[in-house]
GROMACS .gro file of C-alpha atoms in nm:
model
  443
    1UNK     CA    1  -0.533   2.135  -0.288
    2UNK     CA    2  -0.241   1.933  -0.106
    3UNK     CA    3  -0.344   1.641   0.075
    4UNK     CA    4  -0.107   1.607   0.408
    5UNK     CA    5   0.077   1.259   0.385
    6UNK     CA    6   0.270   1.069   0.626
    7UNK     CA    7   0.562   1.079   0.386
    8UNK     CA    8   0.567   1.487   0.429
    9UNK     CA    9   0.755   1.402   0.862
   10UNK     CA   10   0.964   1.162   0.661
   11UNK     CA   11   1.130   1.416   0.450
   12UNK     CA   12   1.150   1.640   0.701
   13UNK     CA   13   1.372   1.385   0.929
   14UNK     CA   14   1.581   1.259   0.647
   15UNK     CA   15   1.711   1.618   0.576
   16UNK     CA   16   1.766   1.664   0.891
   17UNK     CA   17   2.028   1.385   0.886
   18UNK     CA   18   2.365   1.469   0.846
   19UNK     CA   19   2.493   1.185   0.709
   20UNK     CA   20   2.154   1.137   0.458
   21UNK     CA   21   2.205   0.917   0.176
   22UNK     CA   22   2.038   0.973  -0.155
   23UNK     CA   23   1.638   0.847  -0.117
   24UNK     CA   24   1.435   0.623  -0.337
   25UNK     CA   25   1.083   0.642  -0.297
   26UNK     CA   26   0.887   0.333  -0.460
   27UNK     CA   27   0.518   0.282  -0.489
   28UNK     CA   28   0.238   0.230  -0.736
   29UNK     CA   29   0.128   0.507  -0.972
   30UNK     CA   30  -0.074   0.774  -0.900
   31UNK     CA   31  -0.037   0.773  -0.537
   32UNK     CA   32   0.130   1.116  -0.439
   33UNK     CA   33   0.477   1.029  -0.457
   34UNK     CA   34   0.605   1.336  -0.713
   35UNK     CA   35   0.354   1.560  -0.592
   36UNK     CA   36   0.472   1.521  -0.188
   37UNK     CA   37   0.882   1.554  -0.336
   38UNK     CA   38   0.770   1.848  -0.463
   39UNK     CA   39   0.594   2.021  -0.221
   40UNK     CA   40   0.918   1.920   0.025
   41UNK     CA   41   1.153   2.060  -0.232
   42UNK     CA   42   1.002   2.398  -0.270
   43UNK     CA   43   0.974   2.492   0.033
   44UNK     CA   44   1.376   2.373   0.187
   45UNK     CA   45   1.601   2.398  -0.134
   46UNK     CA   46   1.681   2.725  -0.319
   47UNK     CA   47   1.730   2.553  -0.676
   48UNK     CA   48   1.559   2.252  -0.716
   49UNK     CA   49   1.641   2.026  -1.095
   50UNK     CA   50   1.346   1.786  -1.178
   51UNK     CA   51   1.424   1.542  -1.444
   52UNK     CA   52   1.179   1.369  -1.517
   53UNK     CA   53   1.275   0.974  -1.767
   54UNK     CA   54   0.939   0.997  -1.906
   55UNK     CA   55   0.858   1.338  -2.012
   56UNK     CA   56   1.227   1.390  -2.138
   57UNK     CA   57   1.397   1.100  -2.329
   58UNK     CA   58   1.711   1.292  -2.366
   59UNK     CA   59   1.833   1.306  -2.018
   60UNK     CA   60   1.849   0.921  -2.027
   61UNK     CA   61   2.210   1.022  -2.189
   62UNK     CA   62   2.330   1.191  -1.922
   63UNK     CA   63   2.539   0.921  -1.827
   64UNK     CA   64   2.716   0.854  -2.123
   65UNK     CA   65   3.017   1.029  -1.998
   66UNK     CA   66   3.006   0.818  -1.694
   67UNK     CA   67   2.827   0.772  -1.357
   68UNK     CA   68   3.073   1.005  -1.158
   69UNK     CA   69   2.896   1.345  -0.987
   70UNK     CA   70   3.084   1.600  -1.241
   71UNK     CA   71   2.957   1.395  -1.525
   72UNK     CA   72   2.598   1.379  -1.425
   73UNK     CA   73   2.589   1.734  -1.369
   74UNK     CA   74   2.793   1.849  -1.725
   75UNK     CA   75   2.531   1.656  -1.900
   76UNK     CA   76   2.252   1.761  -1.714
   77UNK     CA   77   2.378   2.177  -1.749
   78UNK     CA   78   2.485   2.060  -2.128
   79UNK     CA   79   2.064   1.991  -2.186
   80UNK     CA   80   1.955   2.262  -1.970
   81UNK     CA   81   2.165   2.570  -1.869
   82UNK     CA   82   1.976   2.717  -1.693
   83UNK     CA   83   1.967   2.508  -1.418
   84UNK     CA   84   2.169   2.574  -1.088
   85UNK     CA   85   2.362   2.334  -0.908
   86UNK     CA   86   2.453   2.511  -0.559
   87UNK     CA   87   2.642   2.354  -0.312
   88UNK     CA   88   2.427   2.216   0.025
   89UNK     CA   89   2.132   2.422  -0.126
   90UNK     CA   90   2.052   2.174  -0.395
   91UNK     CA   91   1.786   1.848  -0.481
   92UNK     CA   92   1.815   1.662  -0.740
   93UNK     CA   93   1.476   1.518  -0.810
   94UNK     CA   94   1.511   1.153  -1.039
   95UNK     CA   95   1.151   1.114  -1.134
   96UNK     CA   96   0.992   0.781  -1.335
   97UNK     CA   97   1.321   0.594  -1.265
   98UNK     CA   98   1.214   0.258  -1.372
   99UNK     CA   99   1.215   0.430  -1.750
  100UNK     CA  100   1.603   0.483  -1.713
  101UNK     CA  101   1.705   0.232  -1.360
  102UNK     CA  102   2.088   0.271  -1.503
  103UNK     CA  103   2.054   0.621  -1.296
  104UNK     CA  104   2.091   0.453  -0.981
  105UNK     CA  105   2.469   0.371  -1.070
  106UNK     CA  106   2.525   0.750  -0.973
  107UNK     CA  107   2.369   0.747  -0.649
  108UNK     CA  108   2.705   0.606  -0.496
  109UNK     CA  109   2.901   0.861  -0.644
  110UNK     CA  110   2.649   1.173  -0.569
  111UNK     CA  111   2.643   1.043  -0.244
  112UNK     CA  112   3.012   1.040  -0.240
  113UNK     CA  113   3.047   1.386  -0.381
  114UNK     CA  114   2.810   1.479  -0.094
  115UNK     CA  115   2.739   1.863  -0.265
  116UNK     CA  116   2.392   1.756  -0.319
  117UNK     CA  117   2.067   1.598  -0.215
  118UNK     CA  118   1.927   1.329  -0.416
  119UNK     CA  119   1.564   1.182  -0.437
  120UNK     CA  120   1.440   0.953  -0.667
  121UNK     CA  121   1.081   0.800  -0.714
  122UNK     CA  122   0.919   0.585  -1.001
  123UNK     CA  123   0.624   0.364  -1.030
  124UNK     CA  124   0.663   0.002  -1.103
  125UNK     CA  125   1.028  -0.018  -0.967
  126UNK     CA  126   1.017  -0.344  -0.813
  127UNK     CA  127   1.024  -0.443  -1.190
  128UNK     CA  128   1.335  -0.321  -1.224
  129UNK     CA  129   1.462  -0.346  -0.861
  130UNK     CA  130   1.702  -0.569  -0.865
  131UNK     CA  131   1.894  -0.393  -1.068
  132UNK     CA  132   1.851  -0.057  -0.863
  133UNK     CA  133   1.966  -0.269  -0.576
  134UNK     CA  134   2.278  -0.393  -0.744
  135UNK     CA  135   2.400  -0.066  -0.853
  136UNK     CA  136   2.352   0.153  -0.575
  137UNK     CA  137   2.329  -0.079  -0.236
  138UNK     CA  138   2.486   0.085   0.078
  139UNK     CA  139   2.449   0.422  -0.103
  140UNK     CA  140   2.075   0.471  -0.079
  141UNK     CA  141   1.769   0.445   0.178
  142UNK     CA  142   1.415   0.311   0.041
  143UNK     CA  143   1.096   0.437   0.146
  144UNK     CA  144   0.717   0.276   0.088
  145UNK     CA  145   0.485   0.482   0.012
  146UNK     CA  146   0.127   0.393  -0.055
  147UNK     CA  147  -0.190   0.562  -0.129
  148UNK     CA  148  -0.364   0.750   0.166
  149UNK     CA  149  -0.450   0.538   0.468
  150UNK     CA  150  -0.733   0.606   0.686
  151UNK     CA  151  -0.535   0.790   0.894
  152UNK     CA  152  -0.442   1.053   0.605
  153UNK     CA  153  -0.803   1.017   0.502
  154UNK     CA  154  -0.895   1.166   0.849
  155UNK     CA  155  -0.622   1.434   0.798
  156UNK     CA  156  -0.796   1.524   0.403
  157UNK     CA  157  -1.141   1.560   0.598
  158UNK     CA  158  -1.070   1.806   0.854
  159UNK     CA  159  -0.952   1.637   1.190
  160UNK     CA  160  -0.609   1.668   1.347
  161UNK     CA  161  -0.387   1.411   1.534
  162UNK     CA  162  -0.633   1.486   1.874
  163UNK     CA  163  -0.863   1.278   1.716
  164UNK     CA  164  -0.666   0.983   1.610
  165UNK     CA  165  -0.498   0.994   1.994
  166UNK     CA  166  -0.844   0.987   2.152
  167UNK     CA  167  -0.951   0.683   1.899
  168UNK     CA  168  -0.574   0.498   2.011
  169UNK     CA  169  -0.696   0.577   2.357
  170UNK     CA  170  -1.022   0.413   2.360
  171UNK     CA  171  -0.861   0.096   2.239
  172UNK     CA  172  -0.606   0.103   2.482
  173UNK     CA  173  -0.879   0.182   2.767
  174UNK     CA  174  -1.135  -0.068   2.617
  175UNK     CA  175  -1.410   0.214   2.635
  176UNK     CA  176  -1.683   0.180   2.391
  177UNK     CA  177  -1.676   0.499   2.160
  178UNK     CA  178  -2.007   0.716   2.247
  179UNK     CA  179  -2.292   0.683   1.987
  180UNK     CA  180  -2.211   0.972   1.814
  181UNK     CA  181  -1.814   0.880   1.785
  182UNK     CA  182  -1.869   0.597   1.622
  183UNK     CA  183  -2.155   0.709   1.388
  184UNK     CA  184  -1.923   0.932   1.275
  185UNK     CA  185  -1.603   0.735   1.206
  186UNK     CA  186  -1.812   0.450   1.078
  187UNK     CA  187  -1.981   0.691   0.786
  188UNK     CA  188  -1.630   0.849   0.730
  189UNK     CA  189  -1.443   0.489   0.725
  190UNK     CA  190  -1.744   0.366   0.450
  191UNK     CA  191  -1.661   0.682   0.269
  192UNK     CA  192  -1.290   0.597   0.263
  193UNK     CA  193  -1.426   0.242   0.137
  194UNK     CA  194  -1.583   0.352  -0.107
  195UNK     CA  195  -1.325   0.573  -0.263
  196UNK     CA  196  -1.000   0.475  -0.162
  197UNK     CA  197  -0.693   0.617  -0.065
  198UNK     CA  198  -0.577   0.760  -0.467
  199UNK     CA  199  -0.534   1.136  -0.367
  200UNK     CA  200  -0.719   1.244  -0.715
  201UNK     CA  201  -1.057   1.043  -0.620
  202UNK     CA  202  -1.013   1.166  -0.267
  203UNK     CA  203  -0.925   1.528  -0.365
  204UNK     CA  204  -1.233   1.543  -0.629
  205UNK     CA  205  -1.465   1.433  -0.346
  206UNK     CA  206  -1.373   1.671  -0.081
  207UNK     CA  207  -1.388   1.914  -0.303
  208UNK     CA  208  -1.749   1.834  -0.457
  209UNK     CA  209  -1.826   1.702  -0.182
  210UNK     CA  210  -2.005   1.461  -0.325
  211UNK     CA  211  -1.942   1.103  -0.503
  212UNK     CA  212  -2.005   1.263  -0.864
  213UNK     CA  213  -1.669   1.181  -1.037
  214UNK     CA  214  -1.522   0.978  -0.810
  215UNK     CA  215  -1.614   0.662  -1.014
  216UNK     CA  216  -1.449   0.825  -1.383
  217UNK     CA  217  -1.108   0.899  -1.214
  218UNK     CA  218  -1.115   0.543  -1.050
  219UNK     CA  219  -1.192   0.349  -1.386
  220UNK     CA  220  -0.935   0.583  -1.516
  221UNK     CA  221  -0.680   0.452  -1.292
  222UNK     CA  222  -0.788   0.141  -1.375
  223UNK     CA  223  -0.708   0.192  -1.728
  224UNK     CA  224  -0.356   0.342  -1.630
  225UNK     CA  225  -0.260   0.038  -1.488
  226UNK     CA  226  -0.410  -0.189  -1.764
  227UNK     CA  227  -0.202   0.024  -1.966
  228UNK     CA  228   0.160  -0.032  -1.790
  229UNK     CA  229   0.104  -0.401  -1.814
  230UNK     CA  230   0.085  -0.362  -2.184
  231UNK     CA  231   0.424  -0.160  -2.194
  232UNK     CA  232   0.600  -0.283  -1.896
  233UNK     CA  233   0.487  -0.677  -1.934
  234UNK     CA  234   0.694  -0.864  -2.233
  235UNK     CA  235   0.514  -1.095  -2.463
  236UNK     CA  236   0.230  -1.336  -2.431
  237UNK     CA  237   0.236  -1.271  -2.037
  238UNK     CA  238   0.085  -0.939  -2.112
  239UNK     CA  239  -0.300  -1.155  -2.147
  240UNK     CA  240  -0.212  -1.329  -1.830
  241UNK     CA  241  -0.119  -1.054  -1.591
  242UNK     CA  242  -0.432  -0.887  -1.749
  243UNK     CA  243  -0.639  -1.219  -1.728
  244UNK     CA  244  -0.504  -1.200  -1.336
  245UNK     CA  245  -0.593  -0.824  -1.247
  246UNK     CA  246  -0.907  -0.907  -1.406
  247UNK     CA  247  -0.960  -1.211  -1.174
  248UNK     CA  248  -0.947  -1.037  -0.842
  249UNK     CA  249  -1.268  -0.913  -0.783
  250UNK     CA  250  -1.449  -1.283  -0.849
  251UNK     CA  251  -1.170  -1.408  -0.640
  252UNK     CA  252  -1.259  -1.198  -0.367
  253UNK     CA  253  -1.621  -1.265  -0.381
  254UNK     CA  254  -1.612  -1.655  -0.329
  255UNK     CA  255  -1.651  -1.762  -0.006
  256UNK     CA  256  -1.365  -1.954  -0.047
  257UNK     CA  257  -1.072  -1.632  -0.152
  258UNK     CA  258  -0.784  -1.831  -0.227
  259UNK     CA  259  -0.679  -1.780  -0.552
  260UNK     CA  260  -0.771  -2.048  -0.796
  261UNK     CA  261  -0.660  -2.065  -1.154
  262UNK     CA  262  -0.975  -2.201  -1.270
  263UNK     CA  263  -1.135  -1.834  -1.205
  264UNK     CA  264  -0.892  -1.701  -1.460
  265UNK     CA  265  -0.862  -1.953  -1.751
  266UNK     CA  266  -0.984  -2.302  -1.826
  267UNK     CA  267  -0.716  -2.597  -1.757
  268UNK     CA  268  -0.489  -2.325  -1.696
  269UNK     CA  269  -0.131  -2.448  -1.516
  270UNK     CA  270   0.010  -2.287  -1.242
  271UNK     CA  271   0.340  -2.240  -1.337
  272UNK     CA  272   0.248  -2.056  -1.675
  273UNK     CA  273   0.100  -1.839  -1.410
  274UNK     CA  274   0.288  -1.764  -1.158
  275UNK     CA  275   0.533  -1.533  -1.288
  276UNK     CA  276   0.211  -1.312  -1.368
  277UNK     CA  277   0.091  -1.289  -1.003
  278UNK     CA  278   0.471  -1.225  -0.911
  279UNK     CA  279   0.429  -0.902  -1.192
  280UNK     CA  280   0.176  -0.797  -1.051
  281UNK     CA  281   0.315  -0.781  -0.715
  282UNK     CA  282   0.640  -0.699  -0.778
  283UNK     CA  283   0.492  -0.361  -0.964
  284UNK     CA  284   0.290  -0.289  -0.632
  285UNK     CA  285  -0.058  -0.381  -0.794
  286UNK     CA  286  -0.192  -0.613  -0.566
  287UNK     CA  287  -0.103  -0.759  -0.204
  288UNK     CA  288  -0.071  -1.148  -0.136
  289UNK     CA  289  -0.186  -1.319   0.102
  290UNK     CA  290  -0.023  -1.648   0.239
  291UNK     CA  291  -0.174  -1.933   0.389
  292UNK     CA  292   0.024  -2.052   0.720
  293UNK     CA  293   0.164  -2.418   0.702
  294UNK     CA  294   0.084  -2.441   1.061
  295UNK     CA  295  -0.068  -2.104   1.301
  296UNK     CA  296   0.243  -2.037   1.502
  297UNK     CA  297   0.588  -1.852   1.496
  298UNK     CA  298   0.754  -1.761   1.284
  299UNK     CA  299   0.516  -1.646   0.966
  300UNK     CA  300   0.855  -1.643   0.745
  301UNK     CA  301   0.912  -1.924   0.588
  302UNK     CA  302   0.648  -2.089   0.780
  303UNK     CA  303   0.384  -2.042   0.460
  304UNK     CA  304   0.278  -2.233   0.129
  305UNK     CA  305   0.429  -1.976  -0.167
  306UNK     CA  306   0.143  -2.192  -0.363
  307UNK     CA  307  -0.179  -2.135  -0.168
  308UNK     CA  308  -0.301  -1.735  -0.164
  309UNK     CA  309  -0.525  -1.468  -0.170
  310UNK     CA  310  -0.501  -1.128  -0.397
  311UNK     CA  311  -0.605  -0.812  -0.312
  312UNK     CA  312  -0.545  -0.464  -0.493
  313UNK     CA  313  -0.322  -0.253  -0.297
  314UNK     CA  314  -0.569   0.012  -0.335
  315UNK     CA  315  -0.945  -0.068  -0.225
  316UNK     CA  316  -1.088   0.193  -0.481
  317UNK     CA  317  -0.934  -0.001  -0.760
  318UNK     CA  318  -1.146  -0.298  -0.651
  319UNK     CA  319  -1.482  -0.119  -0.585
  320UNK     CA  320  -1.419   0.046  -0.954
  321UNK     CA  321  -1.392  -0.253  -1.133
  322UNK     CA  322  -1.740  -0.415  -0.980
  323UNK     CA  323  -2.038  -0.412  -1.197
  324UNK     CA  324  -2.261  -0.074  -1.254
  325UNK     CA  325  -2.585  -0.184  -1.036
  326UNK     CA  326  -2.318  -0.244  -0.761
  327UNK     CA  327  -2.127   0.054  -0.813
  328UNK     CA  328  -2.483   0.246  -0.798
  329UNK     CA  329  -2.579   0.085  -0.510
  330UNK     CA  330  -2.326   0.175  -0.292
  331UNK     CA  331  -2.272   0.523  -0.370
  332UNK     CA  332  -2.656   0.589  -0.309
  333UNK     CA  333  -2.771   0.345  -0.050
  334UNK     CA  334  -2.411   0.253   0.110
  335UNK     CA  335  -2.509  -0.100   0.030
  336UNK     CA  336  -2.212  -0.338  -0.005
  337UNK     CA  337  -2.443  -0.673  -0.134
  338UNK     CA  338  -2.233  -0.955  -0.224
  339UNK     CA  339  -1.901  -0.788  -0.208
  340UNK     CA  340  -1.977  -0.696   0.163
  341UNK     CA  341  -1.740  -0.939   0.309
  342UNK     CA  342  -1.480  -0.887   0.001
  343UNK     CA  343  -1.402  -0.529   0.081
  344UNK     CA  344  -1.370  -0.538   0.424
  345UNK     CA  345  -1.132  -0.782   0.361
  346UNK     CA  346  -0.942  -0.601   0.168
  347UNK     CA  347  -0.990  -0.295   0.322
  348UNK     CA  348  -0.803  -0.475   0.670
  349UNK     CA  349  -0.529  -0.615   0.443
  350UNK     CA  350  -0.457  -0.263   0.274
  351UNK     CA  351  -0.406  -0.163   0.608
  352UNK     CA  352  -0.222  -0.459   0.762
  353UNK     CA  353   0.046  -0.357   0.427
  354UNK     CA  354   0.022   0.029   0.477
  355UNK     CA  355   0.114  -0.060   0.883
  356UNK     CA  356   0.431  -0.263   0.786
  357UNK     CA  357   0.242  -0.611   0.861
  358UNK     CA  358   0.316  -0.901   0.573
  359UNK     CA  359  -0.020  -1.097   0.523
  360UNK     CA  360  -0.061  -1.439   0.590
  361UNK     CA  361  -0.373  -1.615   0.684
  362UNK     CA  362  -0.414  -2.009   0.799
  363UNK     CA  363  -0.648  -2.303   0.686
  364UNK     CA  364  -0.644  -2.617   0.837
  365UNK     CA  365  -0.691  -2.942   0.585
  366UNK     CA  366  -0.986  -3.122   0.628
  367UNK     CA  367  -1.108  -2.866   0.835
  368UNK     CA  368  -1.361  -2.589   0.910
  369UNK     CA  369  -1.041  -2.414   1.065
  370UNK     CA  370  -0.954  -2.095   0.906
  371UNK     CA  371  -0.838  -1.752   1.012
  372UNK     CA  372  -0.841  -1.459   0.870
  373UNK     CA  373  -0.505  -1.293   0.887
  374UNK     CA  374  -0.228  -1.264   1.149
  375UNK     CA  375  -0.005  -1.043   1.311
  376UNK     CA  376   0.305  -1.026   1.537
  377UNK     CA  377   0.393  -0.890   1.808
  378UNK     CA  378   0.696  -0.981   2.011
  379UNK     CA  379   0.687  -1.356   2.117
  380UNK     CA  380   0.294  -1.353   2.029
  381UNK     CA  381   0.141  -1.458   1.725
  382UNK     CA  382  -0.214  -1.255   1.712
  383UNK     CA  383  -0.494  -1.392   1.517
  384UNK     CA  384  -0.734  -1.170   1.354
  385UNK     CA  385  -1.079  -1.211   1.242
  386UNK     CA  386  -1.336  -0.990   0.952
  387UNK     CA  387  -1.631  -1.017   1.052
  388UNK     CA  388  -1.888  -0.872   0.744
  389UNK     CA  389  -2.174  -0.967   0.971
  390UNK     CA  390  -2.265  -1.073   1.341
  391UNK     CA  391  -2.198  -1.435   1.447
  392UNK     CA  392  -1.999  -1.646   1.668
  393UNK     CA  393  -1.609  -1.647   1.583
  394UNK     CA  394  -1.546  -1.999   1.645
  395UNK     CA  395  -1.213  -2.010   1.407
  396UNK     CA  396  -1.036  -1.788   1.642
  397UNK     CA  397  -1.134  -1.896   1.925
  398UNK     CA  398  -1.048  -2.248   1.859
  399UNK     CA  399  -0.692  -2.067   1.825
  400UNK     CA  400  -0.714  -1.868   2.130
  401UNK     CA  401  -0.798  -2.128   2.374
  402UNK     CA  402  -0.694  -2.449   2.161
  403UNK     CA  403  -0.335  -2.600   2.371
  404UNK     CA  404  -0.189  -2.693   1.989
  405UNK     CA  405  -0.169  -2.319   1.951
  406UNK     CA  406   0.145  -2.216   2.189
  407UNK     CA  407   0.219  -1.911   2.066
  408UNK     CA  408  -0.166  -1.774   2.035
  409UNK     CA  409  -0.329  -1.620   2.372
  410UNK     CA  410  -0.545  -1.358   2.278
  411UNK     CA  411  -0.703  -1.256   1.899
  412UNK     CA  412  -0.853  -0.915   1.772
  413UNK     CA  413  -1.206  -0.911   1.599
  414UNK     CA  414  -1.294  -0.696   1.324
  415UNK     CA  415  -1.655  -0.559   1.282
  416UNK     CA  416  -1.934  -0.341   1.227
  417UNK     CA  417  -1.953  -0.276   1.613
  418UNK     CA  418  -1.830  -0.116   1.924
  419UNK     CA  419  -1.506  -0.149   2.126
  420UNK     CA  420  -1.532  -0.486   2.354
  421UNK     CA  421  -1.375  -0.766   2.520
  422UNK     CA  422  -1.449  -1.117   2.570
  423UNK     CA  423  -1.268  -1.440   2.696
  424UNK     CA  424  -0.925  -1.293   2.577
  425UNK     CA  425  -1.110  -1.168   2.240
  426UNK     CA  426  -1.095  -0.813   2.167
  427UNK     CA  427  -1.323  -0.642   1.947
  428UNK     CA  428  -1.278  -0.333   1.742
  429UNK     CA  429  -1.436  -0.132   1.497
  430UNK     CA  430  -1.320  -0.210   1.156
  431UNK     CA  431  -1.222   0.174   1.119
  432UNK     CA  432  -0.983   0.161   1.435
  433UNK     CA  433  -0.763  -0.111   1.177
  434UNK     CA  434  -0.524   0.153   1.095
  435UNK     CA  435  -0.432   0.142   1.456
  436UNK     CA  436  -0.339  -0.190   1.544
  437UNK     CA  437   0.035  -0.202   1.564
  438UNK     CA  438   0.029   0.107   1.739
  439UNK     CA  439  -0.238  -0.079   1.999
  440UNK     CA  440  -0.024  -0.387   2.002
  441UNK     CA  441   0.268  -0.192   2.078
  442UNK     CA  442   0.171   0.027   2.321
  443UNK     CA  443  -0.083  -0.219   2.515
   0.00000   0.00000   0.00000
């Protein structure tokens, strides 16, 4: 069963570019990327040669001769002969790059060459980026790809871009969705809590159609990515990434989220750590979160690099390393309990990230002040506020009407509820999150 996936228009429009450069798509494990290049490449090439860094150790010779197109491909036909290299009919599918990086020396000249296409993916490549980025820059175009958003969620359960339109459209209008809209998209968008975006837990419960399962592939994933910080990480930081992954679900269920050493190790220092959280974002493991030196333009370089939050760029992964009386709990009885304000949290962040949006969020010293995250658009910096449960948004409002706050006029609330609007505060269901920069540019 192939889950549709945002990436699949991508591919479309980069072959249709004439002057298309060779493509290098990064993202965590496990999230689609091989299995959408695939899918792509069978259907518009007529040979197609997979080699794959991990599965075959030899190929990471291929270069030996040099990084030069007629090279690459003698090597390549020397291990295999039976593949075909075709002129304008031909991919050439890098997979697991980060295992050989070197690769991406050829990219210039393949692109050069210009006989055939090139893709390359690989987990964990912001490892190993900089590198990549040295030996192939002006040669190449990067793509992001993440695990399904709610949007492809929709897509995996049946409905069609009609449906996300009319949900854009009732933003844009301010209309309240109708009882039975938003019973509906609020079940579905708990669902997608629940599971995530991975395409094997979201495959295994659409075809069960049940929860059964969904748990063992998750703590599975879990384990995957406990297991590339043991090969990938070097030395004793190997405990403290772990230690750090480990963290972010007590992190996230303080009231207080900012990260704070203490959760992870006694008397620990923040500078034996903070190469670890870097890991762990440079792989594509978790999102950070920056707190604002002051709530105004611009967010870049207007932040503390000291003072964050963590989340795990996939939901799931969070909800699969809680407890099991919390994991049965909300599988049977939907019921969130103390994590309740965690993951919708993190749930909005995953799909600030998945939008384009960096996070940042704001907390005023010796203050109550504090906002949840921020967005831009234009000249207007655009507060936004989770709310797990009903109650007055003071925080934001402070910022909306507050005259230190130049560049803040109106803010975007986050909840349970319906579609509103009040003193220059807009509220939204948290399932309509997915749509906000499409809101904020179209309103």
């Amino acid at each position: 069963m192939y889950l549709k996936r945002k990436i699949d228009d991508y591919l479309l429009d980069w072959k249709a570019n004439e002057n298309r450069k060779p493509l290098i798509i990064k993202g965590p494990r496990q999230i689609g990327k091989t299995e959408s290049i695939k899918k792509f490449a069978e259907s518009h090439y007529e040979s197609v040669i997979e080699i794959n860094f991990v599965l075959s150790e030899k190929y990471k010779m291929i270069a030996n001769d040099g990084y030069d197109a007629d090279s690459i491909i003698k090597n390549i036909s020397l291990i295999d002969p039976s593949h075909k290299f075709i002129p304008g009919k031909t991919l050439i599918f890098f997979d697991e790059i980060q295992e050989y990086p070197k690769i991406a020396t050829s990219l210039k000249f393949l692109k050069i060459d210009g006989r055939f296409d090139v893709i390359c993916s690989g987990s964990l490549l912001g490892i190993n980026y900089r590198q990549i980025e040295s030996n192939s820059v002006g040669y190449k175009t990067d793509y992001d790809m993440y695990s399904l958003d709610f949007e492809e969620f929709l897509w995996a359960r049946g409905y069609d871009n009609k449906t996300v339109e009319n949900m854009l459209e009732h933003m844009k209008n301010e209309e309240a969705f109708s009882e039975l809209e938003h019973k509906v998209y609020s079940e579905l968008f708990m669902d997608y809590c629940i599971l995530g975006g991975m395409p094997a837990v979201v495959r295994e419960f659409i075809e069960n159609k049940t929860f059964e399962g969904t748990l063992e592939i998750q703590r599975q994933l879990i384990a995957d990515y406990k297991e590339d910080i043991r090969k990938y990480a070097e030395g004793v930081d190997q405990t403290r990434i772990l230690n750090v992954f480990n963290s972010i679900p007590v992190q996230l269920a303080k009231e207080n989220k900012k990260f704070q050493l203490s959760k992870v190790e006694k008397g620990a220092r923040f500078k034996d750590y903070r190469g670890c959280v870097e890991w762990l974002e440079d792989a594509g493991m978790v999102n950070l979160c920056y707190c604002l030196l002051d709530a105004e333009l611009p967010l870049r370089g207007n932040y503390d690099e000291d003072k964050f939050k963590m989340y795990f760029c996939d939901t799931g992964l969070f909800v699969a390393l809680l407890d099991d009386e919390a994991q049965e709990d909300l599988r049977a009885n939907k019921n969130l309990g103390v994590y309740k304000g965690a993951l919708y949290e993190s749930i909005v962040a995953e799909a600030l990230v998945k939008s384009g949006y960096g996070l940042y969020y704001y907390k005023k010293d010796n203050s109550t002040l504090e906002q949840d995250f921020f967005v831009r658009k234009a000249d207007d910096l655009v507060p936004l506020e989770v709310k797990s449960k009903n109650g007055k948004s003071k925080s934001i409002k402070t910022l909306i009407t507050g005259d230190k706050y130049e560049d803040i006029s109106y803010g975007i609330k986050l909840c349970a509820g319906n579609i509103g609007m009040n003193d220059n505060l807009y509220t939204f269901p948290y399932y309509c999150t997915f749509l906000l920069k499409r809101y904020l540019n179209e309103k």
